[in-house]
Every structure is written in C-alpha cells, then in structure tokens.
mmCIF file of C-alpha atoms in Angstrom:
data_model
loop_
_atom_site.group_PDB
_atom_site.id
_atom_site.type_symbol
_atom_site.label_atom_id
_atom_site.label_comp_id
_atom_site.label_asym_id
_atom_site.label_seq_id
_atom_site.Cartn_x
_atom_site.Cartn_y
_atom_site.Cartn_z
ATOM 1 C CA MET A 839 21.430 6.143 27.829
ATOM 2 C CA MET A 840 24.346 7.677 25.909
ATOM 3 C CA PHE A 841 24.741 7.926 22.118
ATOM 4 C CA CYS A 842 28.183 7.617 20.556
ATOM 5 C CA THR A 843 28.869 7.908 16.817
ATOM 6 C CA GLY A 844 32.532 6.946 16.934
ATOM 7 C CA LYS A 845 32.901 8.465 13.461
ATOM 8 C CA LYS A 846 33.624 11.885 12.093
ATOM 9 C CA ASP A 847 30.585 11.956 9.814
ATOM 10 C CA PHE A 848 27.161 12.534 11.261
ATOM 11 C CA PRO A 849 24.509 9.789 11.005
ATOM 12 C CA HIS A 850 21.882 10.603 8.350
ATOM 13 C CA GLY A 851 24.180 13.397 7.170
ATOM 14 C CA GLY A 852 22.940 15.526 10.020
ATOM 15 C CA LYS A 853 19.316 15.207 8.845
ATOM 16 C CA GLU A 854 16.451 14.809 11.286
ATOM 17 C CA ILE A 855 15.614 11.270 12.472
ATOM 18 C CA THR A 856 12.032 10.574 11.368
ATOM 19 C CA TYR A 857 11.438 7.127 12.872
ATOM 20 C CA TYR A 858 13.170 4.325 14.759
ATOM 21 C CA VAL A 859 12.710 0.581 15.293
ATOM 22 C CA LEU A 860 14.104 -1.598 18.088
ATOM 23 C CA SER A 861 15.228 -5.156 17.351
ATOM 24 C CA PRO A 862 13.229 -7.922 19.123
ATOM 25 C CA ASN A 863 16.223 -8.734 21.382
ATOM 26 C CA MET A 864 16.605 -5.010 22.250
ATOM 27 C CA GLN A 865 20.304 -5.100 21.283
ATOM 28 C CA CYS A 866 20.046 -2.866 18.219
ATOM 29 C CA ILE A 867 18.096 0.162 17.103
ATOM 30 C CA ALA A 868 17.574 1.307 13.523
ATOM 31 C CA THR A 869 16.841 4.949 12.786
ATOM 32 C CA GLY A 870 15.583 6.374 9.529
ATOM 33 C CA SER A 871 15.331 9.800 7.946
ATOM 34 C CA ASN A 872 12.717 10.684 5.355
ATOM 35 C CA GLU A 873 14.783 13.697 4.279
ATOM 36 C CA ASP A 874 17.569 11.703 2.616
ATOM 37 C CA GLY A 875 16.141 8.155 2.708
ATOM 38 C CA SER A 876 18.978 6.928 4.938
ATOM 39 C CA ILE A 877 18.926 4.136 7.532
ATOM 40 C CA VAL A 878 21.390 3.835 10.424
ATOM 41 C CA VAL A 879 21.876 0.826 12.705
ATOM 42 C CA TRP A 880 23.093 1.367 16.269
ATOM 43 C CA THR A 881 24.290 -1.241 18.770
ATOM 44 C CA ILE A 882 23.092 -0.993 22.387
ATOM 45 C CA THR A 883 25.793 -2.131 24.842
ATOM 46 C CA LYS A 884 25.300 -3.538 28.347
ATOM 47 C CA ASP A 885 26.252 -0.112 29.703
ATOM 48 C CA LEU A 886 23.336 1.379 27.702
ATOM 49 C CA ILE A 887 25.705 3.144 25.316
ATOM 50 C CA VAL A 888 24.291 3.352 21.795
ATOM 51 C CA LYS A 889 27.067 3.042 19.196
ATOM 52 C CA TYR A 890 26.811 4.011 15.531
ATOM 53 C CA ASP A 891 27.696 0.892 13.508
ATOM 54 C CA ASN A 892 26.470 0.940 9.916
ATOM 55 C CA SER A 893 24.460 3.119 7.590
ATOM 56 C CA LEU A 894 22.597 2.812 4.327
ATOM 57 C CA ASN A 895 21.352 5.577 2.052
ATOM 58 C CA ALA A 896 18.871 5.618 -0.812
ATOM 59 C CA ASN A 897 21.630 5.141 -3.424
ATOM 60 C CA ASP A 898 23.001 2.090 -1.576
ATOM 61 C CA LEU A 899 19.520 0.587 -1.504
ATOM 62 C CA GLU A 900 18.894 1.170 -5.205
ATOM 63 C CA ARG A 901 22.312 -0.267 -6.175
ATOM 64 C CA ALA A 902 21.779 -3.390 -4.064
ATOM 65 C CA LEU A 903 18.341 -4.061 -5.491
ATOM 66 C CA SER A 904 19.399 -3.320 -9.073
ATOM 67 C CA ALA A 905 22.426 -5.617 -8.786
ATOM 68 C CA ASP A 906 20.121 -8.488 -7.853
ATOM 69 C CA LYS A 907 17.652 -7.733 -10.681
ATOM 70 C CA PHE A 908 15.114 -6.939 -7.994
ATOM 71 C CA TYR A 909 14.629 -3.274 -8.751
ATOM 72 C CA THR A 910 11.893 -3.492 -11.404
ATOM 73 C CA GLU A 911 8.462 -1.989 -11.877
ATOM 74 C CA ASP A 912 6.916 -4.834 -9.876
ATOM 75 C CA PHE A 913 9.478 -4.875 -7.061
ATOM 76 C CA GLU A 914 6.896 -3.891 -4.452
ATOM 77 C CA VAL A 915 5.261 -7.327 -4.601
ATOM 78 C CA ASP A 916 8.500 -9.207 -3.827
ATOM 79 C CA PHE A 917 10.374 -9.589 -0.552
ATOM 80 C CA ALA A 918 14.056 -9.180 0.173
ATOM 81 C CA ILE A 919 16.343 -8.905 3.176
ATOM 82 C CA LEU A 920 19.134 -6.369 2.905
ATOM 83 C CA ASP A 921 22.298 -6.838 4.987
ATOM 84 C CA ILE A 922 23.154 -3.328 6.113
ATOM 85 C CA THR A 923 26.778 -4.343 6.864
ATOM 86 C CA THR A 924 27.643 -5.892 3.491
ATOM 87 C CA LYS A 925 24.905 -4.027 1.559
ATOM 88 C CA SER A 926 23.984 -7.327 -0.101
ATOM 89 C CA VAL A 927 20.408 -8.404 -0.763
ATOM 90 C CA GLN A 928 18.612 -11.748 -0.740
ATOM 91 C CA ILE A 929 15.184 -12.211 -2.291
ATOM 92 C CA LEU A 930 12.955 -14.404 -0.139
ATOM 93 C CA SER A 931 11.423 -17.241 -2.097
ATOM 94 C CA ALA A 932 8.431 -19.422 -1.236
ATOM 95 C CA GLN A 933 5.344 -20.557 -3.118
ATOM 96 C CA GLY A 934 2.545 -17.972 -2.967
ATOM 97 C CA LEU A 935 4.587 -15.384 -1.050
ATOM 98 C CA GLU A 936 4.104 -12.527 -3.520
ATOM 99 C CA GLY A 937 1.898 -9.591 -2.608
ATOM 100 C CA TYR A 938 0.875 -7.676 0.507
ATOM 101 C CA THR A 939 1.559 -9.396 3.829
ATOM 102 C CA GLU A 940 2.012 -8.859 7.547
ATOM 103 C CA HIS A 941 5.538 -9.590 8.768
ATOM 104 C CA THR A 942 7.799 -9.241 11.796
ATOM 105 C CA PHE A 943 11.105 -10.505 13.175
ATOM 106 C CA LEU A 944 10.647 -12.838 16.143
ATOM 107 C CA GLU A 945 12.609 -12.899 19.393
ATOM 108 C CA ASN A 946 14.279 -16.175 18.362
ATOM 109 C CA GLY A 947 15.710 -14.484 15.246
ATOM 110 C CA ASP A 948 13.275 -15.970 12.736
ATOM 111 C CA LEU A 949 11.191 -13.922 10.321
ATOM 112 C CA ALA A 950 7.423 -14.546 10.260
ATOM 113 C CA ILE A 951 5.370 -13.543 7.212
ATOM 114 C CA VAL A 952 1.605 -14.049 6.962
ATOM 115 C CA LYS A 953 0.001 -13.878 3.511
ATOM 116 C CA GLY A 954 -3.736 -13.487 2.994
ATOM 117 C CA ASP A 955 -5.745 -13.791 -0.209
ATOM 118 C CA PRO A 956 -5.482 -16.031 -2.160
ATOM 119 C CA VAL A 957 -3.190 -18.482 -0.297
ATOM 120 C CA TYR A 958 -3.748 -17.696 3.439
ATOM 121 C CA ARG A 959 -0.438 -19.000 4.766
ATOM 122 C CA ALA A 960 2.204 -18.236 7.361
ATOM 123 C CA TYR A 961 5.870 -18.492 6.322
ATOM 124 C CA ILE A 962 8.699 -18.880 8.836
ATOM 125 C CA PHE A 963 12.197 -18.001 7.590
ATOM 126 C CA SER A 964 15.352 -18.810 9.552
ATOM 127 C CA LYS A 965 18.885 -17.496 9.095
ATOM 128 C CA SER A 966 21.993 -19.633 8.633
ATOM 129 C CA ASN A 967 25.633 -18.655 8.225
ATOM 130 C CA SER A 968 27.545 -20.315 5.404
ATOM 131 C CA ASP A 969 31.036 -19.189 4.358
ATOM 132 C CA GLY A 970 30.560 -15.987 6.317
ATOM 133 C CA LYS A 971 27.357 -15.127 4.449
ATOM 134 C CA HIS A 972 23.889 -15.016 5.973
ATOM 135 C CA LYS A 973 21.231 -16.989 4.132
ATOM 136 C CA TRP A 974 17.499 -16.944 4.845
ATOM 137 C CA THR A 975 15.555 -20.159 4.186
ATOM 138 C CA CYS A 976 11.847 -20.893 4.521
ATOM 139 C CA LYS A 977 11.682 -23.665 7.124
ATOM 140 C CA ASN A 978 7.909 -23.814 7.680
ATOM 141 C CA ILE A 979 4.739 -23.043 5.741
ATOM 142 C CA ILE A 980 1.535 -23.098 7.782
ATOM 143 C CA GLU A 981 -1.877 -23.262 6.123
ATOM 144 C CA LEU A 982 -4.408 -20.847 7.666
ATOM 145 C CA GLU A 983 -8.149 -20.292 7.515
ATOM 146 C CA LYS A 984 -9.451 -17.426 5.396
ATOM 147 C CA PHE A 985 -9.203 -14.247 7.490
ATOM 148 C CA ASN A 986 -9.934 -10.541 7.092
ATOM 149 C CA SER A 987 -6.751 -9.219 8.709
ATOM 150 C CA CYS A 988 -3.778 -10.444 10.727
ATOM 151 C CA HIS A 989 -1.461 -9.121 13.432
ATOM 152 C CA ILE A 990 1.863 -10.734 14.474
ATOM 153 C CA THR A 991 3.878 -10.135 17.654
ATOM 154 C CA LYS A 992 7.622 -10.605 18.120
ATOM 155 C CA LYS A 993 6.850 -13.537 20.440
ATOM 156 C CA GLY A 994 5.438 -15.462 17.488
ATOM 157 C CA LYS A 995 1.773 -14.967 18.299
ATOM 158 C CA SER A 996 -0.483 -14.432 15.304
ATOM 159 C CA PHE A 997 -3.974 -13.003 15.653
ATOM 160 C CA LEU A 998 -6.291 -13.834 12.769
ATOM 161 C CA CYS A 999 -9.301 -11.530 12.617
ATOM 162 C CA PHE A 1000 -12.665 -12.651 11.266
ATOM 163 C CA GLU A 1001 -15.159 -9.799 10.981
ATOM 164 C CA ILE A 1002 -17.930 -12.385 10.479
ATOM 165 C CA PRO A 1003 -18.803 -13.867 12.974
ATOM 166 C CA GLY A 1004 -16.638 -11.378 14.935
ATOM 167 C CA LEU A 1005 -13.732 -13.441 16.247
ATOM 168 C CA VAL A 1006 -9.996 -13.146 16.815
ATOM 169 C CA MET A 1007 -8.144 -16.475 16.751
ATOM 170 C CA GLN A 1008 -4.714 -16.618 18.418
ATOM 171 C CA TRP A 1009 -2.121 -19.061 17.073
ATOM 172 C CA ASP A 1010 1.479 -19.727 18.091
ATOM 173 C CA LEU A 1011 3.592 -19.692 14.929
ATOM 174 C CA ILE A 1012 6.551 -21.290 16.724
ATOM 175 C CA THR A 1013 4.726 -24.304 18.218
ATOM 176 C CA ARG A 1014 2.098 -24.240 15.436
ATOM 177 C CA LYS A 1015 -0.646 -24.660 18.040
ATOM 178 C CA PHE A 1016 -3.974 -22.915 18.601
ATOM 179 C CA ASP A 1017 -3.949 -20.733 21.737
ATOM 180 C CA MET A 1018 -7.212 -18.879 22.253
ATOM 181 C CA ARG A 1019 -10.207 -17.219 20.640
ATOM 182 C CA TYR A 1020 -11.669 -13.833 21.526
ATOM 183 C CA ILE A 1021 -15.285 -12.883 20.819
ATOM 184 C CA LEU A 1022 -15.794 -9.321 19.583
ATOM 185 C CA ASN A 1023 -18.785 -7.034 19.717
ATOM 186 C CA PHE A 1024 -20.816 -7.367 16.528
ATOM 187 C CA GLY A 1025 -19.838 -5.031 13.703
ATOM 188 C CA ILE A 1026 -16.362 -4.127 15.005
ATOM 189 C CA SER A 1027 -13.646 -3.574 12.391
ATOM 190 C CA LEU A 1028 -10.214 -4.127 13.937
ATOM 191 C CA SER A 1029 -7.417 -1.594 13.636
ATOM 192 C CA GLN A 1030 -4.836 -2.570 16.278
ATOM 193 C CA ILE A 1031 -3.936 -5.460 18.603
ATOM 194 C CA LYS A 1032 -1.434 -5.285 21.479
ATOM 195 C CA LEU A 1033 -0.221 -7.791 24.090
ATOM 196 C CA SER A 1034 0.874 -6.696 27.563
ATOM 197 C CA PHE A 1035 4.566 -7.206 28.430
ATOM 198 C CA ASP A 1036 3.736 -10.274 30.542
ATOM 199 C CA ASN A 1037 1.366 -11.648 27.846
ATOM 200 C CA ALA A 1038 -1.457 -11.751 30.398
ATOM 201 C CA LEU A 1039 -3.686 -9.182 28.685
ATOM 202 C CA LEU A 1040 -4.709 -8.524 25.111
ATOM 203 C CA ALA A 1041 -5.978 -5.122 23.977
ATOM 204 C CA ILE A 1042 -8.064 -4.926 20.805
ATOM 205 C CA ARG A 1043 -8.852 -1.553 19.281
ATOM 206 C CA GLY A 1044 -11.602 -1.394 16.718
ATOM 207 C CA PHE A 1045 -14.099 0.839 14.999
ATOM 208 C CA LYS A 1046 -17.853 0.484 14.555
ATOM 209 C CA GLU A 1047 -19.623 2.399 11.821
ATOM 210 C CA GLY A 1048 -21.951 5.048 13.201
ATOM 211 C CA VAL A 1049 -20.640 4.608 16.752
ATOM 212 C CA GLY A 1050 -16.908 5.225 17.065
ATOM 213 C CA ILE A 1051 -13.767 3.681 18.545
ATOM 214 C CA ASN A 1052 -13.954 0.646 20.837
ATOM 215 C CA VAL A 1053 -11.086 -0.707 22.986
ATOM 216 C CA SER A 1054 -11.557 -4.097 24.664
ATOM 217 C CA ILE A 1055 -9.223 -5.872 27.122
ATOM 218 C CA TYR A 1056 -9.157 -9.678 27.328
ATOM 219 C CA LEU A 1057 -7.436 -12.263 29.542
ATOM 220 C CA THR A 1058 -5.167 -14.379 27.333
ATOM 221 C CA LYS A 1059 -5.553 -17.450 29.577
ATOM 222 C CA SER A 1060 -9.324 -17.661 29.232
ATOM 223 C CA GLY A 1061 -10.271 -15.251 26.452
ATOM 224 C CA MET A 1062 -12.592 -13.470 28.889
ATOM 225 C CA LEU A 1063 -13.484 -9.822 28.278
ATOM 226 C CA VAL A 1064 -12.496 -7.870 31.421
ATOM 227 C CA ALA A 1065 -12.791 -4.230 30.347
ATOM 228 C CA THR A 1066 -14.078 -2.113 27.496
ATOM 229 C CA SER A 1067 -13.958 1.550 26.574
ATOM 230 C CA LYS A 1068 -15.823 3.462 23.886
ATOM 231 C CA LYS A 1069 -15.118 6.811 22.302
ATOM 232 C CA PHE A 1070 -18.282 7.998 20.618
ATOM 233 C CA ARG A 1071 -18.477 10.202 17.577
ATOM 234 C CA CYS A 1072 -20.075 13.605 17.902
ATOM 235 C CA GLY A 1073 -23.804 13.242 17.547
ATOM 236 C CA SER A 1074 -23.850 9.471 18.229
ATOM 237 C CA LYS A 1075 -25.830 8.028 21.102
ATOM 238 C CA SER A 1076 -24.133 6.408 24.100
#
C-alpha cells in the first residue's frame, strides 16, 4: 500500500499519528494526532494507493461547533456529525438521545446509536443529499429491554448484555429481528465482544471478581459455547 499526500503541506503538520479508523466500506481511513488535535481523511483507491483528501484541526472543530451554537458547557451530552469536506456540522435530533451511548457507522452507510438508561432505545440515522448538502435523519427508533451494556458491529448486530441472569442477546438493527442468545458463566462482567470475519463465531471477553479474565467462543448459529480460556490472577485458584 502506498501513501500519497498530493499536497505541499504535511498531514497533521508533520505531527505523529496517534490513532486511525477505517470506514466500514474500507474505502477511507481517518487518522488523528493528539499533539495538535487534527484529523485527516484519506481515500483508498483500487490500486491500494492512499490519497490525502481533507483535514480538520482543533480550531476548525471549535469554529464549526460554535457557529451552530453547539459548543456550550453541556456539549458533551449532544451528538453531531461534522462534514470534514465542508467543515459544516449537523446536530442529531431524536427524543431521548441525549447522554452517553454506544454508536457506530454501518456497512450500508447508516449510523446506529444505542442509548441506555433511562430510555433504552436504538436509533438508526440515514443520510440523504439535498441541494448538494448531506442531511442525517432518524428513520427508526427501536425500543429495547433494560440492559447493562451494549456492543454494536458495523454489520448492524447489537449485543445487549445482561449481567443478571448472565445473558447476551443478539439483535439485528437492520431487520429489527432477534438473532440469538448466549449464556455466560455466572458473575462475568463483559468488557469486549468481537465477531469473526465470516460471522460464524462470537468471542466474549469478560472479567470475574476474584478470578480474572475469561474469554469464551460461541457459534452464532446455535449460541453454543465451543471454547473458553481463563487468565487467572496471581494467588487465585484454578
């Protein structure tokens, strides 16, 4: 893979890249630098050449949010999508959306947001193009059961975790159908959930007080536990 800036200035002002995120369709990559607060978007061509397209620094971000009256003391509890090309911002609006959530962009281009206490809902936003401007609209609101934590994949699978009685419920946010349930070992607190590339296996990483880290592998077709691994704390019994 080859990187090409195509511009005289250096991305991130020559600062070190701290993190990166790939788009769900694998056609773009965004890099960020903690040193100057900048974000750069690169396009990945069919020839695997990564081209420098657009950038955004901390001042651009503050100006965009301030211009939309979004940059206030309570701005952390609101949601907005920032167009890195036009540097314009749109606040996402839906009943009960405020506060901490889990969110991810899906492979079909939609944005999925799951909100816990007190509303317990999933919000699906889709993008339209009107007069050359992108607009995000909430097209679906899905009522959910009360859960302890939630994980969302780019394929639209949501995993609702219930520490009591120790279950993970898998739902498809696109079809709005229940997929599967996975039974956990008693007392496990979840920390991470991952699907295999072919969606055949589900890995659940958790922690049990006084024991240590537990990783369990399940079949997504049946919910059957097929493998488990434990990493015990020093001094704990196996």
